mmCIF file of C-alpha atoms in Angstrom:
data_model
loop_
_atom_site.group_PDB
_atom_site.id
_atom_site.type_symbol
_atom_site.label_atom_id
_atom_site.label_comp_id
_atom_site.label_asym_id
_atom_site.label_seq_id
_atom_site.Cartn_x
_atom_site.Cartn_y
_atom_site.Cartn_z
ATOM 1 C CA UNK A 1091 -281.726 160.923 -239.428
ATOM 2 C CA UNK A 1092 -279.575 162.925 -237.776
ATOM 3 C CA UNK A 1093 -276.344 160.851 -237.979
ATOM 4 C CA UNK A 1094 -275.412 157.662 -239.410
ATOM 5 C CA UNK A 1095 -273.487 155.073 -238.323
ATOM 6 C CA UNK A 1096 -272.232 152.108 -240.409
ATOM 7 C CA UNK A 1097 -270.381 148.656 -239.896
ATOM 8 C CA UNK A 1098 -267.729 148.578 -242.639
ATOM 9 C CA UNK A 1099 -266.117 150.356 -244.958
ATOM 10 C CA UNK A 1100 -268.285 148.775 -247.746
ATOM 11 C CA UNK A 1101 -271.166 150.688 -246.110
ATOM 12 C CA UNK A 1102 -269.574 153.658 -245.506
ATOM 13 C CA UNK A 1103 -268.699 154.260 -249.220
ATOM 14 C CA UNK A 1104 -272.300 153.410 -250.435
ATOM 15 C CA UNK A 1105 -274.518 155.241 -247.415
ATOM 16 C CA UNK A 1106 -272.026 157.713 -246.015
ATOM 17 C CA UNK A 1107 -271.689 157.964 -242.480
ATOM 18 C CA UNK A 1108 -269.589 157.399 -239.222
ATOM 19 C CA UNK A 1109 -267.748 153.947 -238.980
ATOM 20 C CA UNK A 1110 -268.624 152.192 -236.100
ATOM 21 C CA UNK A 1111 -266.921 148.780 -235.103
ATOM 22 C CA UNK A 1112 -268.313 146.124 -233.398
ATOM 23 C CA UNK A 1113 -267.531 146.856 -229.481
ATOM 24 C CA UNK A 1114 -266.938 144.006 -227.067
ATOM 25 C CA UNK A 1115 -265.940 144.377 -223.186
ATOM 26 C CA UNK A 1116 -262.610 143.908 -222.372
ATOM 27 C CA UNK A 1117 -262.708 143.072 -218.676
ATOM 28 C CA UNK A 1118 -264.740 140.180 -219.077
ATOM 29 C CA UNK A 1119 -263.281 138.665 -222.995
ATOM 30 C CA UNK A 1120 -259.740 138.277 -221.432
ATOM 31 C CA UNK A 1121 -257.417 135.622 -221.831
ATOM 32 C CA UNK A 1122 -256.170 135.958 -218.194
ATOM 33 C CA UNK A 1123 -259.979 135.169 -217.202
ATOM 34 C CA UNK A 1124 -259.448 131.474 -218.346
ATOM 35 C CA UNK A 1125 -257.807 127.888 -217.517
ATOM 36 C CA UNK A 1126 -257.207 126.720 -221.410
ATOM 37 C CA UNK A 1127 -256.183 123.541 -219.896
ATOM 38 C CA UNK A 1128 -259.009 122.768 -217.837
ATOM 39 C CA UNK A 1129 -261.570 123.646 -219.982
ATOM 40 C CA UNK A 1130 -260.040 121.702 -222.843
ATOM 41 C CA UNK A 1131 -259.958 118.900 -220.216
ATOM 42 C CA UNK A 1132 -263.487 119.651 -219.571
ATOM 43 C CA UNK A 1133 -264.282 119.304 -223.834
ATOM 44 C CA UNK A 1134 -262.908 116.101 -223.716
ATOM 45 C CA UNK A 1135 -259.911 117.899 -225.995
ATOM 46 C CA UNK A 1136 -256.115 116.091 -225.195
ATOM 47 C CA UNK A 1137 -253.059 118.323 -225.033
ATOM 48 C CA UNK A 1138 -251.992 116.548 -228.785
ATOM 49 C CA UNK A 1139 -255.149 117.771 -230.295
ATOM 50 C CA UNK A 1140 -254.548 120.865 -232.582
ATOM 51 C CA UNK A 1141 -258.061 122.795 -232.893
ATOM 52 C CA UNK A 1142 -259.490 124.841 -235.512
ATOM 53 C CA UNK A 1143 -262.456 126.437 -234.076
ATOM 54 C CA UNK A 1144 -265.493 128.152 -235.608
ATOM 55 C CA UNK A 1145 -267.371 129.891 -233.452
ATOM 56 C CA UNK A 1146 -271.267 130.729 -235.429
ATOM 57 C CA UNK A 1147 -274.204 128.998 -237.077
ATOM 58 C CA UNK A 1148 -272.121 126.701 -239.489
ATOM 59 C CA UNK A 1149 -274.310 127.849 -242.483
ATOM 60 C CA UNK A 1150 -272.704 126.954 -246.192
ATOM 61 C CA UNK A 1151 -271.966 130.302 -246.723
ATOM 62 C CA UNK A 1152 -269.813 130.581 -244.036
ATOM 63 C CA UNK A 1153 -267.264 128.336 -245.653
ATOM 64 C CA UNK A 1154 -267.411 125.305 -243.168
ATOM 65 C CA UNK A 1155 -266.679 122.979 -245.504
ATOM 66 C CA UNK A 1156 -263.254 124.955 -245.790
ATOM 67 C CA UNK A 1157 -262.431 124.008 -242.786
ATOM 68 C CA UNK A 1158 -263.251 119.874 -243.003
ATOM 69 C CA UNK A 1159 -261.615 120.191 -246.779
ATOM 70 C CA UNK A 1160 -258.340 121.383 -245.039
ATOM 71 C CA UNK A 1161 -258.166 118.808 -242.330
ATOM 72 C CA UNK A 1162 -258.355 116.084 -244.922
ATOM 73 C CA UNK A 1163 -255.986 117.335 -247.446
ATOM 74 C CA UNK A 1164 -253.600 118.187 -244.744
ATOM 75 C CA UNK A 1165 -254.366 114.844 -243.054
ATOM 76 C CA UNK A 1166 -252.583 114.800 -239.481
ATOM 77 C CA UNK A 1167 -254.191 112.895 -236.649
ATOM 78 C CA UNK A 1168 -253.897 115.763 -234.198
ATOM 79 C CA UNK A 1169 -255.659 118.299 -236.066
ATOM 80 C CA UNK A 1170 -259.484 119.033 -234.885
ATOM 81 C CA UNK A 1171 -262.366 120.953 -236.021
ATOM 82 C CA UNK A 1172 -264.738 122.699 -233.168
ATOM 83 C CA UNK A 1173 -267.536 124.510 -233.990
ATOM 84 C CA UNK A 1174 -269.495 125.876 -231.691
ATOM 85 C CA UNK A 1175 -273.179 126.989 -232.519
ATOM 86 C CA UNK A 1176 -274.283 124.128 -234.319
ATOM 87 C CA UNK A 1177 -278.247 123.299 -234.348
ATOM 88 C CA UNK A 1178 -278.589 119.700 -233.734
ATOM 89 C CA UNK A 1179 -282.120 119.648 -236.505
ATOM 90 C CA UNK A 1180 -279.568 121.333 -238.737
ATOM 91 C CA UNK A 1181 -279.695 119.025 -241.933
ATOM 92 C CA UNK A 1182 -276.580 120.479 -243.236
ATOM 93 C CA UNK A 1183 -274.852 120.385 -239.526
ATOM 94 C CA UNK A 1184 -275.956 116.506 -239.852
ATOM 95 C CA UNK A 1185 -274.426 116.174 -243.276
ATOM 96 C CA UNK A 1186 -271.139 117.312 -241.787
ATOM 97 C CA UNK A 1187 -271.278 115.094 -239.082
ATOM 98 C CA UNK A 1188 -271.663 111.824 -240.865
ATOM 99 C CA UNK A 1189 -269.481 112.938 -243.309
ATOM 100 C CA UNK A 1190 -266.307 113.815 -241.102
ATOM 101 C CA UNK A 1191 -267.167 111.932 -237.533
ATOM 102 C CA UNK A 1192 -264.055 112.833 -234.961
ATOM 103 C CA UNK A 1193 -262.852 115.048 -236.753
ATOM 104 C CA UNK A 1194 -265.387 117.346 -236.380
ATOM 105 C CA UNK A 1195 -266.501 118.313 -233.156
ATOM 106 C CA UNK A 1196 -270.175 119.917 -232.646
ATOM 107 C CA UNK A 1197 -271.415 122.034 -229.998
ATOM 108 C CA UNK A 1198 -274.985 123.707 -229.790
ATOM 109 C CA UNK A 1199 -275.568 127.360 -229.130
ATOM 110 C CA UNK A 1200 -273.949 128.790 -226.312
ATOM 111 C CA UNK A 1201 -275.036 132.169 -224.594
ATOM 112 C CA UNK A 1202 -272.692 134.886 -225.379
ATOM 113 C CA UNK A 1203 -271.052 135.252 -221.795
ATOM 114 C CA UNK A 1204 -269.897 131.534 -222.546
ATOM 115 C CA UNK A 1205 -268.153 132.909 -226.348
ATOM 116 C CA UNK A 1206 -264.789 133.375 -224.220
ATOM 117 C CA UNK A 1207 -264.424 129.897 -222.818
ATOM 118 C CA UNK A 1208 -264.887 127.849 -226.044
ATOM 119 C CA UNK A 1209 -261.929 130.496 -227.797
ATOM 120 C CA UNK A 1210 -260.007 129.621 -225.122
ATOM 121 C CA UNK A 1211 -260.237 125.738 -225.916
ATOM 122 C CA UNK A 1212 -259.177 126.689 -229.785
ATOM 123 C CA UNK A 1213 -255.804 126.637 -231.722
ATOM 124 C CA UNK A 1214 -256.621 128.904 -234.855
ATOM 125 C CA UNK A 1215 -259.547 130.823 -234.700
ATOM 126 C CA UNK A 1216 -261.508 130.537 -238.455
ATOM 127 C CA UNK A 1217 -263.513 132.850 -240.206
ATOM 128 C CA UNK A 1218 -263.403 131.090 -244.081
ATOM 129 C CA UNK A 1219 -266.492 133.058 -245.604
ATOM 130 C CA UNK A 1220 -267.630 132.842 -248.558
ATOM 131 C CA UNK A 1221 -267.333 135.597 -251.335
ATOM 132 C CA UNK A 1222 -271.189 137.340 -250.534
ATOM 133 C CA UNK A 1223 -273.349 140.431 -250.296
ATOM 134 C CA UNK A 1224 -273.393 139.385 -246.602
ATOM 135 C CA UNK A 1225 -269.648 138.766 -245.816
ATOM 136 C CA UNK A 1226 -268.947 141.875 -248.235
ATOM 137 C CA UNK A 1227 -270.994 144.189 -245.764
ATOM 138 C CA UNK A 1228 -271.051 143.179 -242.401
ATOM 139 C CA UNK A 1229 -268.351 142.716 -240.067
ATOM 140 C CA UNK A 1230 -268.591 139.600 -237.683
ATOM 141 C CA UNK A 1231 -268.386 140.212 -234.093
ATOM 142 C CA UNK A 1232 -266.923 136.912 -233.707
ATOM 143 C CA UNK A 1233 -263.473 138.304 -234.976
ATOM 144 C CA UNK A 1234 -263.508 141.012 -232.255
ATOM 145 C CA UNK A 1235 -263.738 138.396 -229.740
ATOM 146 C CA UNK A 1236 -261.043 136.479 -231.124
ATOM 147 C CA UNK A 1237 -259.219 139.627 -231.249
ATOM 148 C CA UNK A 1238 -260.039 140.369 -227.449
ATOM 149 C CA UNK A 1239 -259.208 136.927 -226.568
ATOM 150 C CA UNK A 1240 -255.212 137.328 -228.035
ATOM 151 C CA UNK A 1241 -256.139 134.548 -230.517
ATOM 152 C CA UNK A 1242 -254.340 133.234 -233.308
ATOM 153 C CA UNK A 1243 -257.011 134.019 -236.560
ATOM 154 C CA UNK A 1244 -257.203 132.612 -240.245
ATOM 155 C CA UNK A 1245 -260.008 134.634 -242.043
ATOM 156 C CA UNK A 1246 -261.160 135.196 -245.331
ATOM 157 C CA UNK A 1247 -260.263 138.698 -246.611
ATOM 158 C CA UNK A 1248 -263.813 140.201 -247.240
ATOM 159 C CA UNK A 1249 -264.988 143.419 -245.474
ATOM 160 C CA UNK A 1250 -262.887 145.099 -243.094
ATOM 161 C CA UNK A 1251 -260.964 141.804 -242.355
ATOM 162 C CA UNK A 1252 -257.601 142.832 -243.533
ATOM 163 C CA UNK A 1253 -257.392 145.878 -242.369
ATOM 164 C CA UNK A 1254 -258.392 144.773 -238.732
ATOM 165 C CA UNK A 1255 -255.732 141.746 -239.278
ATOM 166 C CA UNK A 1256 -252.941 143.542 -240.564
ATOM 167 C CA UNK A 1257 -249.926 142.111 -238.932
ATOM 168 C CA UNK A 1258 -252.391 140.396 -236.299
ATOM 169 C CA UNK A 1259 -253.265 137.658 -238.675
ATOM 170 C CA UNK A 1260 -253.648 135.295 -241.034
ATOM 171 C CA UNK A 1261 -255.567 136.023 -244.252
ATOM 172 C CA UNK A 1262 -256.713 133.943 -247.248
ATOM 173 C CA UNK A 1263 -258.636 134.412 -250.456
ATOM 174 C CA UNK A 1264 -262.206 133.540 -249.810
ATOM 175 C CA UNK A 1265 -263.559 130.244 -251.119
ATOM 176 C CA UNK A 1266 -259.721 129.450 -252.034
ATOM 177 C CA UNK A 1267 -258.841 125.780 -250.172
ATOM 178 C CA UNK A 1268 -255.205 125.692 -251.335
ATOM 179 C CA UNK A 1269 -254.878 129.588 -249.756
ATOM 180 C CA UNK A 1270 -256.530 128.302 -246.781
ATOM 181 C CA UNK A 1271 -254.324 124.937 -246.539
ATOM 182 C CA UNK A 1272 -251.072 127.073 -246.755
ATOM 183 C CA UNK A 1273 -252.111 128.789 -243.982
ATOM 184 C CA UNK A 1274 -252.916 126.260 -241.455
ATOM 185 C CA UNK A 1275 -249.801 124.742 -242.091
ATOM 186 C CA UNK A 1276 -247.870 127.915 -242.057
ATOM 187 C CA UNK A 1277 -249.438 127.879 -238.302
ATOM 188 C CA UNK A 1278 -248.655 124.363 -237.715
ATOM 189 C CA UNK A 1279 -244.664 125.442 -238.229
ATOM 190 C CA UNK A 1280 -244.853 128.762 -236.745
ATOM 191 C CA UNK A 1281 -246.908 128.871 -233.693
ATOM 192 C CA UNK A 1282 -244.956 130.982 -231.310
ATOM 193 C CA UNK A 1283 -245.015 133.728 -234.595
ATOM 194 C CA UNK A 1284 -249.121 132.983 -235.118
ATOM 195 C CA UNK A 1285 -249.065 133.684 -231.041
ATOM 196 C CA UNK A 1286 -247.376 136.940 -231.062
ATOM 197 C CA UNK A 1287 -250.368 138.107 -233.601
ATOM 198 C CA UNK A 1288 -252.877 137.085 -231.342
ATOM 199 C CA UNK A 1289 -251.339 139.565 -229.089
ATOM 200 C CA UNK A 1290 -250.885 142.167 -231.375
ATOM 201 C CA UNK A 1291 -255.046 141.204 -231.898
ATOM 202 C CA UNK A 1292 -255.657 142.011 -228.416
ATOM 203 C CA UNK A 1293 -253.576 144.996 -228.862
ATOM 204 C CA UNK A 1294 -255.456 146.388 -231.124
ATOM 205 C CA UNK A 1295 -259.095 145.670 -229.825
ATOM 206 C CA UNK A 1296 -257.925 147.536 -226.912
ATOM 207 C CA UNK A 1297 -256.935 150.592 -227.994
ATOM 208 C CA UNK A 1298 -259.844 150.158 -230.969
ATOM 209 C CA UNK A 1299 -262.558 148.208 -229.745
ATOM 210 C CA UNK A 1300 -263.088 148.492 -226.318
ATOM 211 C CA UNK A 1301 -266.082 149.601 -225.276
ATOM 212 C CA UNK A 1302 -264.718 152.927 -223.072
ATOM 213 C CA UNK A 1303 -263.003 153.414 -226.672
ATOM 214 C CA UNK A 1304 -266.231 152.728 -228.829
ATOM 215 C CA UNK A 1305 -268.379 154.400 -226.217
ATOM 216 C CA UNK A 1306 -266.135 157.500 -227.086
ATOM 217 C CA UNK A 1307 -266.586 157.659 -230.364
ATOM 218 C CA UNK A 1308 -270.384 157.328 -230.005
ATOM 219 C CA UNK A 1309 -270.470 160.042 -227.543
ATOM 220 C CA UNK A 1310 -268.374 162.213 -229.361
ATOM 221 C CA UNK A 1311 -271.296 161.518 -232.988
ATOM 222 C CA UNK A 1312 -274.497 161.669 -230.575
ATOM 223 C CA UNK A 1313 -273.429 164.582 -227.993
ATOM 224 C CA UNK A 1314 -273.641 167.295 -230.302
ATOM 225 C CA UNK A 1315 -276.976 166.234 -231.516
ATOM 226 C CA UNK A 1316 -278.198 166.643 -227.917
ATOM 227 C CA UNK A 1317 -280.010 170.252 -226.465
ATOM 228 C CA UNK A 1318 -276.759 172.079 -224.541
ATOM 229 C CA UNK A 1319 -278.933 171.257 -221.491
ATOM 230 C CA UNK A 1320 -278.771 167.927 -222.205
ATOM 231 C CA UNK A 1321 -275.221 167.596 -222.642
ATOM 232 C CA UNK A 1322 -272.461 165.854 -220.108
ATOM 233 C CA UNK A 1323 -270.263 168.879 -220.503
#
């Protein structure tokens, strides 16, 4: 290979390389783009409801169950789980379901151009991974479209998650339920504080991941592989 581009940080150190973050377009993930209150009409979700969303395959390691531990322990009518991706044959998904009923809401796979209307529905975007080799080195694309979508975010700390969320979100331990409790109802008290970090978020993504800002940084790794003829300038 010529050049090598990496995910995270994790993958830098062990493969060397040029970090490259997950990109996402801007003009079409923005907040200005959608109605929250019609489309949380359109969910069936009332203006009392408080909603923790997950937006992915609800697989165990994913931390899920995180999620459905908090809303008990906390224990408030209002609050809501949504996740959207959930495979209906799933026999986990189905486990979850009897197990929690109304308080957990399931949606099926959506295509991506629909990602921005279910954030809009949510509260407190949730990434609770699990401590893993996969969590450890990828970076999920789902937190860049939180980020694009000025959301309010509560994510494990694996990866490259702090350092994207640094003062533009919420963090917790992974696999730690009491972390993750404090910090829902640290949002529950401060919401006009968790909504200034979800702009901060989209802050951030735009002058980071953008894709005019990616698309920079890719043309600035791949150009001078090129043949001068072959070049833009």
């Amino acid at each position: 290979a010529d050049a090598k581009l990496v995910i995270s940080e994790n993958f830098r150190q062990r493969y060397g390389g040029v970090l490259v973050p997950h990109p996402m377009d801007g003009r079409e993930i923005d907040p200005g783009r959608y109605d929250r209150t019609q489309i949380r009409a359109e969910l069936g979700i009332t203006p009392q409801h408080v909603v923790l969303g997950f937006m992915g395959t609800p697989n165990p390691h994913k931390g899920i169950d995180l999620i459905l531990s908090a809303l008990e322990r906390i224990n408030r009518p209002e609050l809501i789980a949504l996740v959207v991706g959930a495979s209906p044959s799933d026999l986990y998904v189905n486990q979850l379901a009897s197990q929690y009923g109304e308080r957990l809401r399931l949606l099926p796979m959506q295509p991506i151009a629909r990602i921005p209307y279910f954030l809009a529905a949510m509260d407190l975007v949730t990434l609770p991974q699990r401590d893993s080799a996969e969590t450890w080195g990828q970076m999920p694309a789902k937190l860049t479209d939180a980020m694009a979508m000025a959301k309010p975010i509560l994510a494990a700390s694996t990866a490259d998650i702090p350092r994207y969320l640094d003062g533009r979100g919420l963090l917790f331990e992974p696999g730690d339920l009491a972390g993750f409790v404090e910090q829902v109802e640290w949002f529950l008290l401060h919401r006009v504080e968790a909504d200034v970090m979800g702009q901060r978020a989209r802050q951030y993504f735009t002058s980071h991941l953008d894709m005019p800002v990616v698309g920079d940084l890719l043309q600035g790794i791949i150009e001078p592989l090129l043949p001068r003829s072959l070049r833009r300038d």
